[in-house]
Coordinates of C-alpha atoms in Angstrom, one line a residue:
Chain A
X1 CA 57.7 -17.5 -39.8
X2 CA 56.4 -14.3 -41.3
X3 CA 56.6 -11.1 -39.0
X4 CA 53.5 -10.8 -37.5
X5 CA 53.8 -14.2 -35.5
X6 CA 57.2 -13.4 -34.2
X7 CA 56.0 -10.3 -32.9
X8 CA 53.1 -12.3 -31.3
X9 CA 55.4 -15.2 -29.7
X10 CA 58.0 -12.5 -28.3
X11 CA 55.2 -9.3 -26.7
X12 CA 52.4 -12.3 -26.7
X13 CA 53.5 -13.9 -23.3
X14 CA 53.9 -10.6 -21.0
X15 CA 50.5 -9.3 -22.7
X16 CA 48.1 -12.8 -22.3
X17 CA 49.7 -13.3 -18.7
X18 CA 48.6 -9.5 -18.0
X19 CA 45.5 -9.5 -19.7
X20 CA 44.1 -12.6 -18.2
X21 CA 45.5 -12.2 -14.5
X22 CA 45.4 -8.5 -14.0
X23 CA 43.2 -6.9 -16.9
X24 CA 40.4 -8.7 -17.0
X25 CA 39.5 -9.2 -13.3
X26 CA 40.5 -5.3 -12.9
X27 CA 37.6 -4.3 -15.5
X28 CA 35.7 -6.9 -13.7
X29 CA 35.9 -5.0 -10.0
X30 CA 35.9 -1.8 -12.1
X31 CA 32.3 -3.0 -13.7
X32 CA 30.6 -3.7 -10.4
X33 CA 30.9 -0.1 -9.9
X34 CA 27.7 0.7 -12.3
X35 CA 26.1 -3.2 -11.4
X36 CA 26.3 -3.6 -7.9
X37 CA 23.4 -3.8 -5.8
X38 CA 21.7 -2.9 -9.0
X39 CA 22.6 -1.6 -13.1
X40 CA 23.0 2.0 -13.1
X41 CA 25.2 5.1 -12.0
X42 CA 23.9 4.9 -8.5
X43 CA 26.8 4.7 -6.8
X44 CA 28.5 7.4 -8.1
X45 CA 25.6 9.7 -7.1
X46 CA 25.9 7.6 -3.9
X47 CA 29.7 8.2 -3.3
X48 CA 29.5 12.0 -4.7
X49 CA 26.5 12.6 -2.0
X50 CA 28.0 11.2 0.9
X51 CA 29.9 13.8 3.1
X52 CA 32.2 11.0 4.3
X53 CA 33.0 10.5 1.1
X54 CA 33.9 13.7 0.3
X55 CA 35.5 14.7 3.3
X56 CA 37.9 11.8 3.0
X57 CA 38.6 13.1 -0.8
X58 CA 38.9 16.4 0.5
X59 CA 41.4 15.4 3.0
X60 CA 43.2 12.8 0.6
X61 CA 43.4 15.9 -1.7
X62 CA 45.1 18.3 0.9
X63 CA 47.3 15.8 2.6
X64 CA 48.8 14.8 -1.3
X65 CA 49.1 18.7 -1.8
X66 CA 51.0 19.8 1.5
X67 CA 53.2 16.0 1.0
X68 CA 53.6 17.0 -2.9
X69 CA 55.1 20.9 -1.4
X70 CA 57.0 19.9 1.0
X71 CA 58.6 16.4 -0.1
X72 CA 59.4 18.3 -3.9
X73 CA 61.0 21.4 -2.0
X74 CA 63.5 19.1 0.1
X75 CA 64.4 17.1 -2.9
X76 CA 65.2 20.0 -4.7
X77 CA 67.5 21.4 -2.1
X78 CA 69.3 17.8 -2.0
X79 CA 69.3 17.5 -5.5
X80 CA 71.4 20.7 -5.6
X81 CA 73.9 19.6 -3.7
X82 CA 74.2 16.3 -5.7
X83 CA 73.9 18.0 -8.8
X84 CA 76.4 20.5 -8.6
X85 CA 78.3 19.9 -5.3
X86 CA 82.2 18.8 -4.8
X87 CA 82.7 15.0 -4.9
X88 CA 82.7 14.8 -1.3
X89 CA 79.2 16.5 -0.9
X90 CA 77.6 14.7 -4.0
X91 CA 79.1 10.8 -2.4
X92 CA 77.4 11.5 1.2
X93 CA 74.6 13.0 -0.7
X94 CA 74.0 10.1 -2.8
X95 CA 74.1 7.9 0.3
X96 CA 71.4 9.7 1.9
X97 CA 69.1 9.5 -1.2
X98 CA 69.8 5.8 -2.1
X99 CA 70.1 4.2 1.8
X100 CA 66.7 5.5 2.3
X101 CA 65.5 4.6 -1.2
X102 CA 66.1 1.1 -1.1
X103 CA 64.8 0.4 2.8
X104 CA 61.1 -0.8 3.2
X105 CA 58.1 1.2 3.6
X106 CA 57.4 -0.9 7.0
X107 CA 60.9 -0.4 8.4
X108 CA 60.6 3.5 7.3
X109 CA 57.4 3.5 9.2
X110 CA 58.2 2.2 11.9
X111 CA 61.4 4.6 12.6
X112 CA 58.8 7.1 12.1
X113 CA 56.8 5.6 15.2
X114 CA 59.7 5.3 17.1
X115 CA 60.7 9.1 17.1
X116 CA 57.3 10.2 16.9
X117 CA 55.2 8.1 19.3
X118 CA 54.1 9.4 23.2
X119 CA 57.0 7.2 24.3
X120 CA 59.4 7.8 21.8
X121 CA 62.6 9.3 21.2
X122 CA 61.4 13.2 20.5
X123 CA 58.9 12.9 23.3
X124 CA 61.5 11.6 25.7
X125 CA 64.1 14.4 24.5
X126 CA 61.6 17.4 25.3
X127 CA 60.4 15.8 28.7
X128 CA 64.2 15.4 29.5
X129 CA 64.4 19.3 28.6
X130 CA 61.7 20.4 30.2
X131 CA 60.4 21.7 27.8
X132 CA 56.7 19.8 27.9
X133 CA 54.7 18.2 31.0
X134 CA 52.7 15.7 28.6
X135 CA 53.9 14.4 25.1
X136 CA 52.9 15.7 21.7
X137 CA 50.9 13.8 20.0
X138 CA 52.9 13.3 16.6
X139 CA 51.3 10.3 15.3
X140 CA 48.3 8.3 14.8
X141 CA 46.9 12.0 13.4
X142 CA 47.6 13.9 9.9
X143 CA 50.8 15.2 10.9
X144 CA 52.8 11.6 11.3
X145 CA 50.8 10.8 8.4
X146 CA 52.4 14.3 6.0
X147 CA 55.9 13.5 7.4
X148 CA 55.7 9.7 6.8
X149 CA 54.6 10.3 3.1
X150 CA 57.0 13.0 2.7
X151 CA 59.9 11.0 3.9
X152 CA 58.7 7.9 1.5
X153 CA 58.7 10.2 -1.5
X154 CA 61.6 12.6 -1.4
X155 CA 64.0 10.2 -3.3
X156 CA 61.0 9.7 -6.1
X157 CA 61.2 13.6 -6.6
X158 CA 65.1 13.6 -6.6
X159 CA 65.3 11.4 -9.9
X160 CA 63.1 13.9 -12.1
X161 CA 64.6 16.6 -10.7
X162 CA 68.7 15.4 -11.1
X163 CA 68.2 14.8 -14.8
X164 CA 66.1 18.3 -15.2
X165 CA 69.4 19.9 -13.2
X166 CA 71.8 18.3 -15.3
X167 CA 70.3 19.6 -18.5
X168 CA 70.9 22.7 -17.9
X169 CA 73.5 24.4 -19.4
X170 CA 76.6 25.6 -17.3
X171 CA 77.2 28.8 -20.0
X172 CA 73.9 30.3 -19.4
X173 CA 74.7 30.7 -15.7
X174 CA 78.5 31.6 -16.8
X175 CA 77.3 34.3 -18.7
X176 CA 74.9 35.5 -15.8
X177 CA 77.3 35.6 -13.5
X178 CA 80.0 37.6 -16.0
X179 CA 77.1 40.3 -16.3
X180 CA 77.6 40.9 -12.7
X181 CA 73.9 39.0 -11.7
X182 CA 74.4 37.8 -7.9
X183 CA 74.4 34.1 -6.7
X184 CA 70.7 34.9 -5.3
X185 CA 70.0 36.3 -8.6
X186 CA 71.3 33.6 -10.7
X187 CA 69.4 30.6 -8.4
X188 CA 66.4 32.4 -8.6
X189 CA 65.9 33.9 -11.9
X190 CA 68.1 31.7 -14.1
X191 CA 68.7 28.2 -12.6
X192 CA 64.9 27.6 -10.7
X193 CA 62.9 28.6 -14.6
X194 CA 65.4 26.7 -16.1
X195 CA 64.5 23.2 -14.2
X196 CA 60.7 24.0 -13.9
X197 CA 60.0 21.3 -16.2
X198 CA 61.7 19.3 -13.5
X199 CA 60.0 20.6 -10.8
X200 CA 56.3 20.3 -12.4
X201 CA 57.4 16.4 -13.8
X202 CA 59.0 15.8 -9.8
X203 CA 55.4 17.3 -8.7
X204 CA 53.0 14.9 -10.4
X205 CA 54.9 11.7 -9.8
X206 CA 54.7 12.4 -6.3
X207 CA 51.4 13.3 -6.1
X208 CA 50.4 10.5 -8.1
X209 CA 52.1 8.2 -6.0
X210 CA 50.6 9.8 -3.0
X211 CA 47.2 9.4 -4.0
X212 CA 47.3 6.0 -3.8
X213 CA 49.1 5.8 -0.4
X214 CA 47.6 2.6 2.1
X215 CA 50.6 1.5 4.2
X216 CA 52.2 5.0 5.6
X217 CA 49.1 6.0 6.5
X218 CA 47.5 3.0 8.0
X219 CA 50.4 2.8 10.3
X220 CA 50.8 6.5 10.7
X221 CA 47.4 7.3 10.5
X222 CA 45.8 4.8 13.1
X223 CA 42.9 4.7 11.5
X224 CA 42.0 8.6 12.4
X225 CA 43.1 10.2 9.0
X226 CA 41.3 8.0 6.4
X227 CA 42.7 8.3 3.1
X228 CA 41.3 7.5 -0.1
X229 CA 42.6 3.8 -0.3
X230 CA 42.4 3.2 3.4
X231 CA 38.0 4.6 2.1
X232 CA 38.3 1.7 -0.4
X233 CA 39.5 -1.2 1.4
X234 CA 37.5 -0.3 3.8
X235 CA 34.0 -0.2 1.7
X236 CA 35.1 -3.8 0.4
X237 CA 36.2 -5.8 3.2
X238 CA 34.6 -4.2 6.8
X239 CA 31.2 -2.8 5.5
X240 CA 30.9 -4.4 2.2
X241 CA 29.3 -2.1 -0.3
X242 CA 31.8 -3.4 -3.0
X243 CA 29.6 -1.5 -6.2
X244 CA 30.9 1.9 -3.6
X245 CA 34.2 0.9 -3.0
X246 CA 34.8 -0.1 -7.1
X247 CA 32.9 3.4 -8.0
X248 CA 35.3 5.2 -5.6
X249 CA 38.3 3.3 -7.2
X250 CA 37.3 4.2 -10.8
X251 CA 36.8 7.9 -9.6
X252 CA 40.7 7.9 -8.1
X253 CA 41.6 5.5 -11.6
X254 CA 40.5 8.8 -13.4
X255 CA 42.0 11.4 -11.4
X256 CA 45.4 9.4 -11.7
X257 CA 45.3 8.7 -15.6
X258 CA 44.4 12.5 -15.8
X259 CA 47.2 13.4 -14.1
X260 CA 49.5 10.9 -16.0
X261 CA 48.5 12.4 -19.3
X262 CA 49.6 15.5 -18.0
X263 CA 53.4 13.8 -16.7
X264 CA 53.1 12.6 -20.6
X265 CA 52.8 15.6 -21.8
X266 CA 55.2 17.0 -19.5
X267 CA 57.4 14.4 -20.8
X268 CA 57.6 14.9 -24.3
X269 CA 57.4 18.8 -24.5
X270 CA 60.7 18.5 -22.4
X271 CA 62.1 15.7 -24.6
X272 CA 61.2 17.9 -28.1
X273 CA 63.2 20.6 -26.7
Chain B
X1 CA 82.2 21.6 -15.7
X2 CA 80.6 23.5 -12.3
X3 CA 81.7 26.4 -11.9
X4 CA 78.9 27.9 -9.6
X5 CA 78.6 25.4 -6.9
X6 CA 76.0 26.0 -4.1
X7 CA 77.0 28.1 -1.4
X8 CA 77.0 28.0 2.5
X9 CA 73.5 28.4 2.6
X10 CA 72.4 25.9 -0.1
X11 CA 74.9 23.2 2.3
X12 CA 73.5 23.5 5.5
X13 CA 69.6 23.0 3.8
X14 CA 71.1 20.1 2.2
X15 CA 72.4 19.1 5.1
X16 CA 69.2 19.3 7.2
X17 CA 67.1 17.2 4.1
X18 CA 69.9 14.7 5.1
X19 CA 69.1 15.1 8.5
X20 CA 65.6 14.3 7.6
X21 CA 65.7 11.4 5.6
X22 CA 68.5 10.0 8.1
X23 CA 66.6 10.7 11.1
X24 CA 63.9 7.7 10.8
X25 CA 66.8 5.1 10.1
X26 CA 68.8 5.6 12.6
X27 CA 66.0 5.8 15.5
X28 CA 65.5 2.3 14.9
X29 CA 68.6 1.1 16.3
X30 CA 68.1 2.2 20.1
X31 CA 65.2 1.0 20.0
X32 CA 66.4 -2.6 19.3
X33 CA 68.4 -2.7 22.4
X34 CA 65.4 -2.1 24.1
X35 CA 65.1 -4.4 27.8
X36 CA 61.1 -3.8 27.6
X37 CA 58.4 -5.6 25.9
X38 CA 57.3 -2.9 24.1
X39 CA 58.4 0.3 22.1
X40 CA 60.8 2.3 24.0
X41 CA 64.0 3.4 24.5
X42 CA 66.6 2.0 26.6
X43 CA 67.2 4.1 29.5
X44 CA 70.8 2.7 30.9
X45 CA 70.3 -0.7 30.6
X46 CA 70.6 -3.0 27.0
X47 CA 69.6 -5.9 26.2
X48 CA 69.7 -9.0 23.1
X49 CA 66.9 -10.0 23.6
X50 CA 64.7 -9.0 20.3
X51 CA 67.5 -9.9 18.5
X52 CA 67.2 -13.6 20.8
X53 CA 63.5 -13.6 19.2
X54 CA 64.9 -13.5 15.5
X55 CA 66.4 -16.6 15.8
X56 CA 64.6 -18.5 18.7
X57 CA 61.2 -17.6 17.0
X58 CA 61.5 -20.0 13.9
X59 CA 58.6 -17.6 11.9
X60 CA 61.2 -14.8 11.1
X61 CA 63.4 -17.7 9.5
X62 CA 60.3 -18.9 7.5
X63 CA 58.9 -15.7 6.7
X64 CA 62.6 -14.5 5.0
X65 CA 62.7 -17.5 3.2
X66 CA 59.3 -17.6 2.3
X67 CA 59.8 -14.0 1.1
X68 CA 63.5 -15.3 -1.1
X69 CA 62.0 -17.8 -2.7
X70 CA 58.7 -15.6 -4.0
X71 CA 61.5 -13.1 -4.9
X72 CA 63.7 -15.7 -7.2
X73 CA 60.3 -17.0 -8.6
X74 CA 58.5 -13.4 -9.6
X75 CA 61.4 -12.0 -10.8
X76 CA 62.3 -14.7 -12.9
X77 CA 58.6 -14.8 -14.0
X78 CA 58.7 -11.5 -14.7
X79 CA 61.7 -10.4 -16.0
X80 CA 61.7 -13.3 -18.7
X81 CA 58.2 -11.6 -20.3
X82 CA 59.0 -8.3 -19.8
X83 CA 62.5 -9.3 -21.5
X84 CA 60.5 -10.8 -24.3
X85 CA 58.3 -8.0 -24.5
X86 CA 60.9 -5.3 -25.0
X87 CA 62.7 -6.9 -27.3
X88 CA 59.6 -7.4 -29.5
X89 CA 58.7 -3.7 -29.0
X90 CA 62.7 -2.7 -29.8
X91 CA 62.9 -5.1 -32.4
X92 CA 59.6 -4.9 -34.8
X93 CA 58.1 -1.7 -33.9
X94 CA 55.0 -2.6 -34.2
X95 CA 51.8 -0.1 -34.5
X96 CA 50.3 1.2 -31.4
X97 CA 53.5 0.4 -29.6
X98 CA 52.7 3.3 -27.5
X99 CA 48.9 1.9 -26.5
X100 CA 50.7 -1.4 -25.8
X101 CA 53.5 -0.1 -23.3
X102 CA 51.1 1.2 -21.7
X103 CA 48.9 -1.7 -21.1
X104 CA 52.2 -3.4 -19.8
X105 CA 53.1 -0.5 -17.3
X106 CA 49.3 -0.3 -16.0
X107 CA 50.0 -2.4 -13.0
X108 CA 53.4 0.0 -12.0
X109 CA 50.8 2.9 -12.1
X110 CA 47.3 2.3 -11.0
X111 CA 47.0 3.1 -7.0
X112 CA 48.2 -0.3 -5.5
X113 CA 45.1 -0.8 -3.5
X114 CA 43.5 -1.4 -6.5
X115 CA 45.8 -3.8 -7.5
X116 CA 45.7 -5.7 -4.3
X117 CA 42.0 -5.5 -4.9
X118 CA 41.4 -6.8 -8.4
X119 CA 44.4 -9.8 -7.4
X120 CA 42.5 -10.7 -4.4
X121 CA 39.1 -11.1 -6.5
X122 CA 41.2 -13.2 -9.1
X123 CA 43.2 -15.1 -6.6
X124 CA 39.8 -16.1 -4.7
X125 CA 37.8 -17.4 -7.8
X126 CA 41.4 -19.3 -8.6
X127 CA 41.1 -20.8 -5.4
X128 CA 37.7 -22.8 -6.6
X129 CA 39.7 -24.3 -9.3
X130 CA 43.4 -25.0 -8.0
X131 CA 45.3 -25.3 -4.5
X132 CA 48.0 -24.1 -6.0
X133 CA 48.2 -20.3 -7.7
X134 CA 45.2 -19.5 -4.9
X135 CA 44.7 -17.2 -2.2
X136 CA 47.5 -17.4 1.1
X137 CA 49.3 -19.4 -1.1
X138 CA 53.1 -18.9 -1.8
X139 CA 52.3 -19.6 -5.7
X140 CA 49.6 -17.5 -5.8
X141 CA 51.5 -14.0 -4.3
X142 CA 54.4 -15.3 -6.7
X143 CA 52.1 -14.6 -9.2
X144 CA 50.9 -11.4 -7.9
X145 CA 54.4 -10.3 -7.2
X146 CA 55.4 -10.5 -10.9
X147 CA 52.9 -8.9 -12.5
X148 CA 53.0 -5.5 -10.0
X149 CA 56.9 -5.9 -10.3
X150 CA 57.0 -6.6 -14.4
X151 CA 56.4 -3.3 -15.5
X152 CA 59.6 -2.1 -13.5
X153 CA 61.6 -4.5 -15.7
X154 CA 59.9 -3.5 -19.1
X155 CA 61.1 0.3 -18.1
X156 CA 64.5 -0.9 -17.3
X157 CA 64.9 -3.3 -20.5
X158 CA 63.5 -0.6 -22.8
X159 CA 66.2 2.1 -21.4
X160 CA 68.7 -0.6 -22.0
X161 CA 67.8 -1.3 -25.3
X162 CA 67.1 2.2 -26.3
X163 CA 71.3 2.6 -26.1
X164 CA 71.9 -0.3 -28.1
X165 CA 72.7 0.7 -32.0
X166 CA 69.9 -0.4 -34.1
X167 CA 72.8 -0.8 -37.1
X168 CA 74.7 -4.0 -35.3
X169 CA 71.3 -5.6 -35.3
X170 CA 70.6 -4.3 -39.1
X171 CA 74.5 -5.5 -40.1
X172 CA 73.9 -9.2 -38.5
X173 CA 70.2 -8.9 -40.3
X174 CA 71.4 -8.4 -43.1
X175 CA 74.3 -10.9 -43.1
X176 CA 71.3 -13.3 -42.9
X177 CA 71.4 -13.5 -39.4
X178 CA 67.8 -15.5 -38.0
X179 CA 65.6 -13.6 -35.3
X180 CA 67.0 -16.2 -32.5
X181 CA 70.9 -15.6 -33.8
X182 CA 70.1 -11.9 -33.5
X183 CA 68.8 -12.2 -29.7
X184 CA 70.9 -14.1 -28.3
X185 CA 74.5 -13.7 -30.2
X186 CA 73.7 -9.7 -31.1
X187 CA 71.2 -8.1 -28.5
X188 CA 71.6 -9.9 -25.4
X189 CA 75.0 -9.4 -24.9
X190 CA 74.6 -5.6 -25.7
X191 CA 71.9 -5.3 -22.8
X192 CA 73.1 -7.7 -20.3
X193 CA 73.8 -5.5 -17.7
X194 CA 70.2 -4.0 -17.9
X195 CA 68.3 -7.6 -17.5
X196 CA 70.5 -8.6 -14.6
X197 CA 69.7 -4.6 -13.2
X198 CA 66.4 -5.5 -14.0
X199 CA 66.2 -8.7 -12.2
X200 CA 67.6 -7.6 -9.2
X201 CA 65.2 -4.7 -9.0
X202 CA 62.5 -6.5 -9.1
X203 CA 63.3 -9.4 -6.8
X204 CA 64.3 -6.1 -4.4
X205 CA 60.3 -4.7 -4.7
X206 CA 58.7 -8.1 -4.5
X207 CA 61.1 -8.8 -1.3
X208 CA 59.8 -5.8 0.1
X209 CA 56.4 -6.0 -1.3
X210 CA 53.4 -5.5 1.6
X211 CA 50.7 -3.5 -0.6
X212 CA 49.5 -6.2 -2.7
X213 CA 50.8 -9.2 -0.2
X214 CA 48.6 -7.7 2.5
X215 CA 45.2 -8.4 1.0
X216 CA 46.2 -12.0 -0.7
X217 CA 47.4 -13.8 2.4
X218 CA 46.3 -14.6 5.9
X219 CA 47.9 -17.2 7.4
X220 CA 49.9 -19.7 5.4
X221 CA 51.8 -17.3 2.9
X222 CA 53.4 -14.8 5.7
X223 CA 56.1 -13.3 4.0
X224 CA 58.7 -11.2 5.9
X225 CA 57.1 -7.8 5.6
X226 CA 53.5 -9.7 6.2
X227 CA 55.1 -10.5 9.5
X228 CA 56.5 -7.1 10.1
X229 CA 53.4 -6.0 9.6
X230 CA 51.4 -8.2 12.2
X231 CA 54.2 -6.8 15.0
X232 CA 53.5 -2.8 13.9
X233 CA 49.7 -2.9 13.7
X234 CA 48.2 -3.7 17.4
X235 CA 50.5 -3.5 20.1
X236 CA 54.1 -2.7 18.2
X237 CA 56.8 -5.2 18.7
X238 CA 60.5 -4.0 19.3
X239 CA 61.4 -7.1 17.6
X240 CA 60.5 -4.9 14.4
X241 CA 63.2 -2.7 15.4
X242 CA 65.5 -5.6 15.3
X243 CA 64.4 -7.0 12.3
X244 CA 64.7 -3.6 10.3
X245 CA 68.6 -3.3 12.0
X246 CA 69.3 -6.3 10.5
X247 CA 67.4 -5.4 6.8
X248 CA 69.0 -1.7 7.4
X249 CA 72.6 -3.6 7.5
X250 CA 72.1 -5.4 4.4
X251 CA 71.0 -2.3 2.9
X252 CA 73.7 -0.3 3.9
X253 CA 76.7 -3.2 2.7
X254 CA 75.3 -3.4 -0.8
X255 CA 75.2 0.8 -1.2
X256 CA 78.2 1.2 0.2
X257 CA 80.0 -1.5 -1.9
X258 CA 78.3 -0.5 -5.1
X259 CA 79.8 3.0 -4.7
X260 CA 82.6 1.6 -3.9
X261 CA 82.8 0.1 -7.2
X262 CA 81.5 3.0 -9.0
X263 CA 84.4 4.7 -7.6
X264 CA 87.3 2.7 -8.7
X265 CA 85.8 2.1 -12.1
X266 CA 85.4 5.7 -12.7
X267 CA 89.0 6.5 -10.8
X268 CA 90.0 3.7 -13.6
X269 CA 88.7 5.2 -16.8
X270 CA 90.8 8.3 -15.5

């Protein structure tokens, strides 16, 4: 058997299965995009003219950015502690990254909608207080959407971040510290530059991931705070325009390969270094 | 060794991330013990009776089995290819291996609505041909299961490999070893821990899969998190709460004892 044929029979399996169950219908739905109802870039003008459209982009575009901020600044403060805590600190610390981690989105959702809901367990603690007259509404809006995603996607910024910390080199901050440079000091202008390549590789996974999001926000959302997937499924299965709803899944299929040359590129300047 | 480690400060943000990612988890469980019919809390009074539901209402039983057996099947399915696929990547380092990972990690990341969208238009025009691999069929999200959850195993066979040292496999080569001899008496056992890693992983995502499962079934093929869903979408079910309890448990065991382990075996090596 000469090389070229055992190469086939052992990545020829995983690539024909792909290829003919995934690739090909995916550049089939992708296709309709300049076919459907008729050949041209139609719906592209179609989907970049309509303000709903674009609103839901815009909104899809803030909502990753605020989720992206907030779920890469918690993660870094956890991180810390796992990093570089005692062994007590970095056992319970673990816990709390991987017990999340490894529950469902639907069960993490759903505790969501139990502390958050008019009924629920924050509502009921304020009324109890005193504090309000009528509950907050906390979901089924934006803001049970941004802590929903945030909560989904703080372990997925901890992992980048952990092997970023670990790299850097304890004799750096050792020497800081022996020329008299405060803790403050040290964090800020020493450890946080040191790990940016963490921070900016922790950053784009999670705002790639978040672009895509259907679940958290379908159930956190309640249909209020359409996203760009929830836009998609949508244009294919309610009010079928399914050329619209394949151009607007090319348009986000380009913004996320953009963004994943960038992780790539991320990638390899950190491992040449 | 740490010699700065974070101070008071840097602890008590920690500790209220922890807080955070804790808080959502642990709501559930009141909520389970619920008396009412719908999602609140118990106010004095507990009761069994979602938990009752589990087991009196025979689709939770079917919908976790349901969900097992699509689990064994994908990630057998697709940890065997990926495993193949690795090993020709690791072993003959072919041109364009780069261009060809990334055609096997395209499903792990293209938005999962689009996923769930192109398998849906597949699995319908199967189901003019076959009964079996077809929409709302169990075969059919088996198949749609393995190839979202096959690029997870390439990543995790690839890491595994990439520790193994090329010159055992070069030393067996060139004692005249054949390509199956150096599979299965020289490589596999070097990354056996990474394929059954692998495995479980993936039987883990396609257990918990709903992105993908939500737009290929209706009615026949309700796996467990199909049927979670159905109870958290219109009027939300405390049963839910009950369900994830139980899931949560599970959960919990397995991290707990895997530390655990980690523990002792690195309390072991000193």
């Amino acid at each position: 058997m000469n090389p070229t044929s055992r190469l086939l029979l052992l990545i020829g399996p995983l690539l024909l299965f792909l290829a003919a169950a995934y690739l090909v219908p995916f550049l089939g739905v992708m296709r309709w995009s300049v076919t459907l109802p008729e050949p041209g870039l139609g719906q592209y003008r179609a989907a970049l003219g309509d303000p709903l459209v674009l609103s839901v982009f815009a909104r899809t575009l803030r909502i990753c950015a605020i989720v992206t901020v907030l779920s890469v600044t918690m993660a870094y403060v956890i991180t810390l502690l796992w990093v570089r805590g005692n062994p007590a600190q970095r056992t319970v610390v673990e816990l709390c990254i991987l017990i999340p981690f490894w529950i469902s989105v639907l069960t993490r959702a759903f505790g969501w909608l139990a502390l958050l809901s008019n009924k629920g367990l924050i509502n009921g603690w304020l009324e109890a207080l005193g504090v309000l007259s009528e509950p907050l509404t906390l979901v089924r809006n934006e803001f049970g959407v941004i802590v929903g995603m945030t909560h989904y996607l703080i372990p997925f910024a901890v992992f980048p971040l952990a092997s970023s910390m670990r790299t850097v080199d304890e004799r750096v901050l050792m020497a800081a510290r022996g020329m008299g440079a405060s803790r403050m000091r040290i964090f800020w202008q020493i450890f946080v530059p040191m790990t940016k390549p963490g921070i900016l590789g922790a950053a784009l996974v999670v705002f790639v991931f978040a672009l895509g999001f259907f679940v958290t926000p379908a159930i956190l959302g309640g249909g209020r705070s359409v996203m760009v997937a929830e836009l998609i499924y949508l244009r294919i299965f309610q009010s079928p325009n399914w050329g619209l709803g394949a151009a607007i899944s090319v348009i986000l299929m380009v913004g996320v390969g953009l963004l994943l040359a960038l992780l790539m590129r991320q990638v390899r300047q950190g491992g040449a270094r | 060794m740490t010699v700065l480690r974070p101070g008071p400060l840097a602890v008590a943000l920690a500790a209220l991330v922890a807080v955070f990612l804790l808080m959502p988890l642990v709501a559930v469980i009141p909520v389970s013990f619920t008396p009412t019919r719908y999602l609140s809390v118990p106010e004095g009074e507990l009761s069994l009776r979602h938990y009752r539901a589990l087991i009196e209402n025979p689709a939770w039983a079917s919908g976790a089995w349901l969900s097992i057996r699509i689990g064994i099947v994908a990630s057998l399915v697709a940890t065997g290819l990926a495993l193949l696929f690795s090993l020709g990547i690791w072993m003959m380092q072919p041109r364009f291996a780069g261009l060809l990972m990334g055609i096997a990690l395209l499903p792990m990341v293209a938005p999962p609505v689009v996923s769930a969208l192109t398998l849906y238009f597949f699995l319908i025009s199967l189901s003019k041909v076959n009964g079996f691999i077809a929409y709302d069929t169990w075969a059919g999200v088996a198949m749609a299961h393995a190839i979202m959850i096959a690029p997870f195993a390439v990543v995790l066979i690839t890491v595994a490999l990439s520790q193994v040292d090329r010159r055992i496999d070069l030393a067996a080569r060139s004692m005249g070893a054949g390509l199956w001899t150096r599979i299965f008496r020289v490589i596999l056992p070097n990354i056996r821990f990474g394929i059954l890693t692998a495995f479980f992983l993936t039987f883990v995502l396609s257990w918990e899969e709903i992105g993908v499962t939500l737009f290929i079934t209706s009615v026949n093929a309700v796996t467990l998190p199909r049927l979670m869903w159905m109870g958290l979408r219109d009027n939300i079910d405390p049963a839910i709460a009950a369900i994830s309890v139980v899931l949560m448990t599970i959960v919990v065991l397995v991290v707990l004892t895997r530390t655990a382990i980690e523990r002792r075996r690195g309390q072991d090596r000193g």
